[in-house]
Amino acid sequence: LYEDVKISLGLEMRMTEGLRSIHDQALRYAQGRTMPGPIVTRAKPGFSFHNYGLAFDSCFKGKDPYLESLRTLDPKHYEYCWQKFGDLAKAHGLFWGGDFKTLSDRPHCEKQYGLSINELHDMYDRVGLAGIHEYLKTIEGGS
């Protein structure tokens, strides 16, 4: 994905976060609700693909990782860059957070394997994180 972004946009990207613990999700969910700061997630603990190692967030390399100065200087190019990232992510079989119906999250991508977050949550309660990953290996044809 990142190589495709570099080829298409001439910009380099990096991952900022992948697996996030349930505890860390609880802290993020509390922000803007019971803790100071803006709301940054609508996902309660256990209801983020990050909690199962199936999501990652990205940013652009350099001094302006989320292209905020570009948003001001050239809003159309800003939109183009993030949309291109999203289009490339989808071409790689990922769900792009820019398509979330509420609280668009352009840096976010997730591999859903045809599972809903509720199914993952229920599976976690039954078999834990290792069990989920073993099951996903069978979907991918791994051993």
mmCIF file of C-alpha atoms in Angstrom:
data_model
loop_
_atom_site.group_PDB
_atom_site.id
_atom_site.type_symbol
_atom_site.label_atom_id
_atom_site.label_comp_id
_atom_site.label_asym_id
_atom_site.label_seq_id
_atom_site.Cartn_x
_atom_site.Cartn_y
_atom_site.Cartn_z
ATOM 1 C CA LEU A 1 0.000 0.000 0.000
ATOM 2 C CA TYR A 2 2.663 2.511 1.033
ATOM 3 C CA GLU A 3 4.723 1.784 -2.077
ATOM 4 C CA ASP A 4 1.639 2.421 -4.227
ATOM 5 C CA VAL A 5 1.071 5.736 -2.437
ATOM 6 C CA LYS A 6 4.679 6.718 -3.092
ATOM 7 C CA ILE A 7 4.361 5.849 -6.777
ATOM 8 C CA SER A 8 0.984 7.579 -7.184
ATOM 9 C CA LEU A 9 1.520 10.689 -5.079
ATOM 10 C CA GLY A 10 5.271 10.964 -4.650
ATOM 11 C CA LEU A 11 4.674 11.008 -0.893
ATOM 12 C CA GLU A 12 5.892 8.523 1.690
ATOM 13 C CA MET A 13 3.717 7.175 4.474
ATOM 14 C CA ARG A 14 4.243 5.208 7.646
ATOM 15 C CA MET A 15 2.132 3.314 10.151
ATOM 16 C CA THR A 16 1.407 5.149 13.388
ATOM 17 C CA GLU A 17 -0.572 2.479 15.257
ATOM 18 C CA GLY A 18 -1.771 -1.075 14.766
ATOM 19 C CA LEU A 19 -2.870 -3.312 17.622
ATOM 20 C CA ARG A 20 -4.469 -1.333 20.441
ATOM 21 C CA SER A 21 -5.298 -2.885 23.793
ATOM 22 C CA ILE A 22 -8.821 -2.839 25.193
ATOM 23 C CA HIS A 23 -7.479 -0.616 27.998
ATOM 24 C CA ASP A 24 -6.049 1.907 25.516
ATOM 25 C CA GLN A 25 -9.342 1.839 23.609
ATOM 26 C CA ALA A 26 -11.153 2.663 26.860
ATOM 27 C CA LEU A 27 -8.881 5.682 27.359
ATOM 28 C CA ARG A 28 -9.515 6.882 23.804
ATOM 29 C CA TYR A 29 -13.250 6.385 24.195
ATOM 30 C CA ALA A 30 -13.245 8.373 27.436
ATOM 31 C CA GLN A 31 -11.584 11.351 25.740
ATOM 32 C CA GLY A 32 -14.178 14.035 25.138
ATOM 33 C CA ARG A 33 -16.652 12.201 27.325
ATOM 34 C CA THR A 34 -15.327 11.678 30.847
ATOM 35 C CA MET A 35 -11.780 12.921 30.151
ATOM 36 C CA PRO A 36 -10.615 16.219 28.626
ATOM 37 C CA GLY A 37 -10.083 16.642 24.891
ATOM 38 C CA PRO A 38 -12.070 16.176 21.714
ATOM 39 C CA ILE A 39 -13.893 12.956 20.896
ATOM 40 C CA VAL A 40 -11.511 10.859 18.803
ATOM 41 C CA THR A 41 -13.442 7.587 18.495
ATOM 42 C CA ARG A 42 -16.952 6.286 18.558
ATOM 43 C CA ALA A 43 -15.701 2.734 19.203
ATOM 44 C CA LYS A 44 -16.183 1.487 22.736
ATOM 45 C CA PRO A 45 -13.539 -0.827 24.217
ATOM 46 C CA GLY A 46 -13.598 -4.148 22.363
ATOM 47 C CA PHE A 47 -15.449 -2.650 19.407
ATOM 48 C CA SER A 48 -12.529 -1.413 17.309
ATOM 49 C CA PHE A 49 -10.734 -3.527 14.731
ATOM 50 C CA HIS A 50 -7.553 -2.160 16.353
ATOM 51 C CA ASN A 51 -8.377 -4.263 19.436
ATOM 52 C CA TYR A 52 -7.930 -7.420 17.353
ATOM 53 C CA GLY A 53 -4.845 -6.393 15.391
ATOM 54 C CA LEU A 54 -6.911 -5.916 12.246
ATOM 55 C CA ALA A 55 -6.592 -2.149 11.842
ATOM 56 C CA PHE A 56 -3.807 0.349 11.430
ATOM 57 C CA ASP A 57 -3.491 4.112 11.223
ATOM 58 C CA SER A 58 -1.105 5.896 8.898
ATOM 59 C CA CYS A 59 0.369 9.294 8.297
ATOM 60 C CA PHE A 60 2.579 10.927 5.715
ATOM 61 C CA LYS A 61 6.268 11.191 6.498
ATOM 62 C CA GLY A 62 7.688 14.642 7.123
ATOM 63 C CA LYS A 63 6.860 17.745 9.119
ATOM 64 C CA ASP A 64 3.158 17.734 8.193
ATOM 65 C CA PRO A 65 2.050 14.126 8.732
ATOM 66 C CA TYR A 66 -1.674 14.769 8.243
ATOM 67 C CA LEU A 67 -1.250 17.388 5.498
ATOM 68 C CA GLU A 68 -2.876 20.137 7.568
ATOM 69 C CA SER A 69 -0.911 22.925 5.859
ATOM 70 C CA LEU A 70 -1.938 21.505 2.482
ATOM 71 C CA ARG A 71 -5.567 21.585 3.623
ATOM 72 C CA THR A 72 -5.231 25.363 3.974
ATOM 73 C CA LEU A 73 -3.006 26.045 0.962
ATOM 74 C CA ASP A 74 -4.619 23.710 -1.567
ATOM 75 C CA PRO A 75 -7.792 22.044 -0.256
ATOM 76 C CA LYS A 76 -8.436 20.182 -3.512
ATOM 77 C CA HIS A 77 -4.995 18.597 -3.501
ATOM 78 C CA TYR A 78 -5.394 17.764 0.190
ATOM 79 C CA GLU A 79 -8.655 15.953 -0.596
ATOM 80 C CA TYR A 80 -7.042 14.253 -3.582
ATOM 81 C CA CYS A 81 -4.131 12.902 -1.513
ATOM 82 C CA TRP A 82 -6.324 11.375 1.172
ATOM 83 C CA GLN A 83 -8.826 10.046 -1.357
ATOM 84 C CA LYS A 84 -6.000 8.446 -3.338
ATOM 85 C CA PHE A 85 -4.750 6.777 -0.160
ATOM 86 C CA GLY A 86 -8.278 5.488 0.449
ATOM 87 C CA ASP A 87 -8.693 4.246 -3.117
ATOM 88 C CA LEU A 88 -5.374 2.406 -2.930
ATOM 89 C CA ALA A 89 -6.257 0.903 0.458
ATOM 90 C CA LYS A 90 -9.517 -0.405 -0.981
ATOM 91 C CA ALA A 91 -7.638 -1.806 -3.984
ATOM 92 C CA HIS A 92 -5.603 -3.805 -1.446
ATOM 93 C CA GLY A 93 -8.794 -5.270 0.053
ATOM 94 C CA LEU A 94 -8.918 -2.965 3.047
ATOM 95 C CA PHE A 95 -11.802 -0.954 4.445
ATOM 96 C CA TRP A 96 -10.840 2.729 4.550
ATOM 97 C CA GLY A 97 -11.832 4.874 7.537
ATOM 98 C CA GLY A 98 -12.570 7.797 5.212
ATOM 99 C CA ASP A 99 -15.741 5.890 4.306
ATOM 100 C CA PHE A 100 -17.024 5.731 7.896
ATOM 101 C CA LYS A 101 -20.530 7.160 8.032
ATOM 102 C CA THR A 102 -19.744 9.083 11.245
ATOM 103 C CA LEU A 103 -16.423 10.564 12.314
ATOM 104 C CA SER A 104 -14.484 10.026 9.080
ATOM 105 C CA ASP A 105 -11.014 8.683 9.907
ATOM 106 C CA ARG A 106 -8.837 9.023 6.818
ATOM 107 C CA PRO A 107 -5.623 7.642 8.341
ATOM 108 C CA HIS A 108 -7.450 4.422 9.357
ATOM 109 C CA CYS A 109 -7.609 1.120 7.443
ATOM 110 C CA GLU A 110 -8.863 -2.267 8.523
ATOM 111 C CA LYS A 111 -8.955 -5.844 7.234
ATOM 112 C CA GLN A 112 -12.408 -7.162 8.047
ATOM 113 C CA TYR A 113 -12.301 -10.724 6.670
ATOM 114 C CA GLY A 114 -16.070 -10.523 6.226
ATOM 115 C CA LEU A 115 -16.530 -10.277 9.989
ATOM 116 C CA SER A 116 -18.473 -7.601 11.805
ATOM 117 C CA ILE A 117 -17.035 -5.958 14.876
ATOM 118 C CA ASN A 118 -19.765 -7.667 16.932
ATOM 119 C CA GLU A 119 -18.679 -11.077 15.610
ATOM 120 C CA LEU A 120 -15.056 -10.313 16.505
ATOM 121 C CA HIS A 121 -16.071 -9.165 19.978
ATOM 122 C CA ASP A 122 -18.068 -12.355 20.584
ATOM 123 C CA MET A 123 -15.244 -14.511 19.211
ATOM 124 C CA TYR A 124 -12.771 -12.743 21.514
ATOM 125 C CA ASP A 125 -14.923 -13.619 24.520
ATOM 126 C CA ARG A 126 -14.883 -17.292 23.450
ATOM 127 C CA VAL A 127 -11.341 -17.883 22.144
ATOM 128 C CA GLY A 128 -9.261 -14.773 22.883
ATOM 129 C CA LEU A 129 -6.988 -12.881 20.537
ATOM 130 C CA ALA A 130 -4.806 -15.902 19.700
ATOM 131 C CA GLY A 131 -7.920 -17.892 18.784
ATOM 132 C CA ILE A 132 -9.111 -15.137 16.484
ATOM 133 C CA HIS A 133 -5.760 -15.052 14.711
ATOM 134 C CA GLU A 134 -5.752 -18.848 14.337
ATOM 135 C CA TYR A 135 -9.214 -18.671 12.780
ATOM 136 C CA LEU A 136 -8.118 -15.910 10.383
ATOM 137 C CA LYS A 137 -5.205 -18.072 9.231
ATOM 138 C CA THR A 138 -7.735 -20.673 8.089
ATOM 139 C CA ILE A 139 -9.576 -18.010 6.099
ATOM 140 C CA GLU A 140 -6.357 -16.987 4.364
ATOM 141 C CA GLY A 141 -5.418 -20.618 3.746
ATOM 142 C CA GLY A 142 -2.440 -20.417 6.110
ATOM 143 C CA SER A 143 -1.316 -23.065 8.509
#
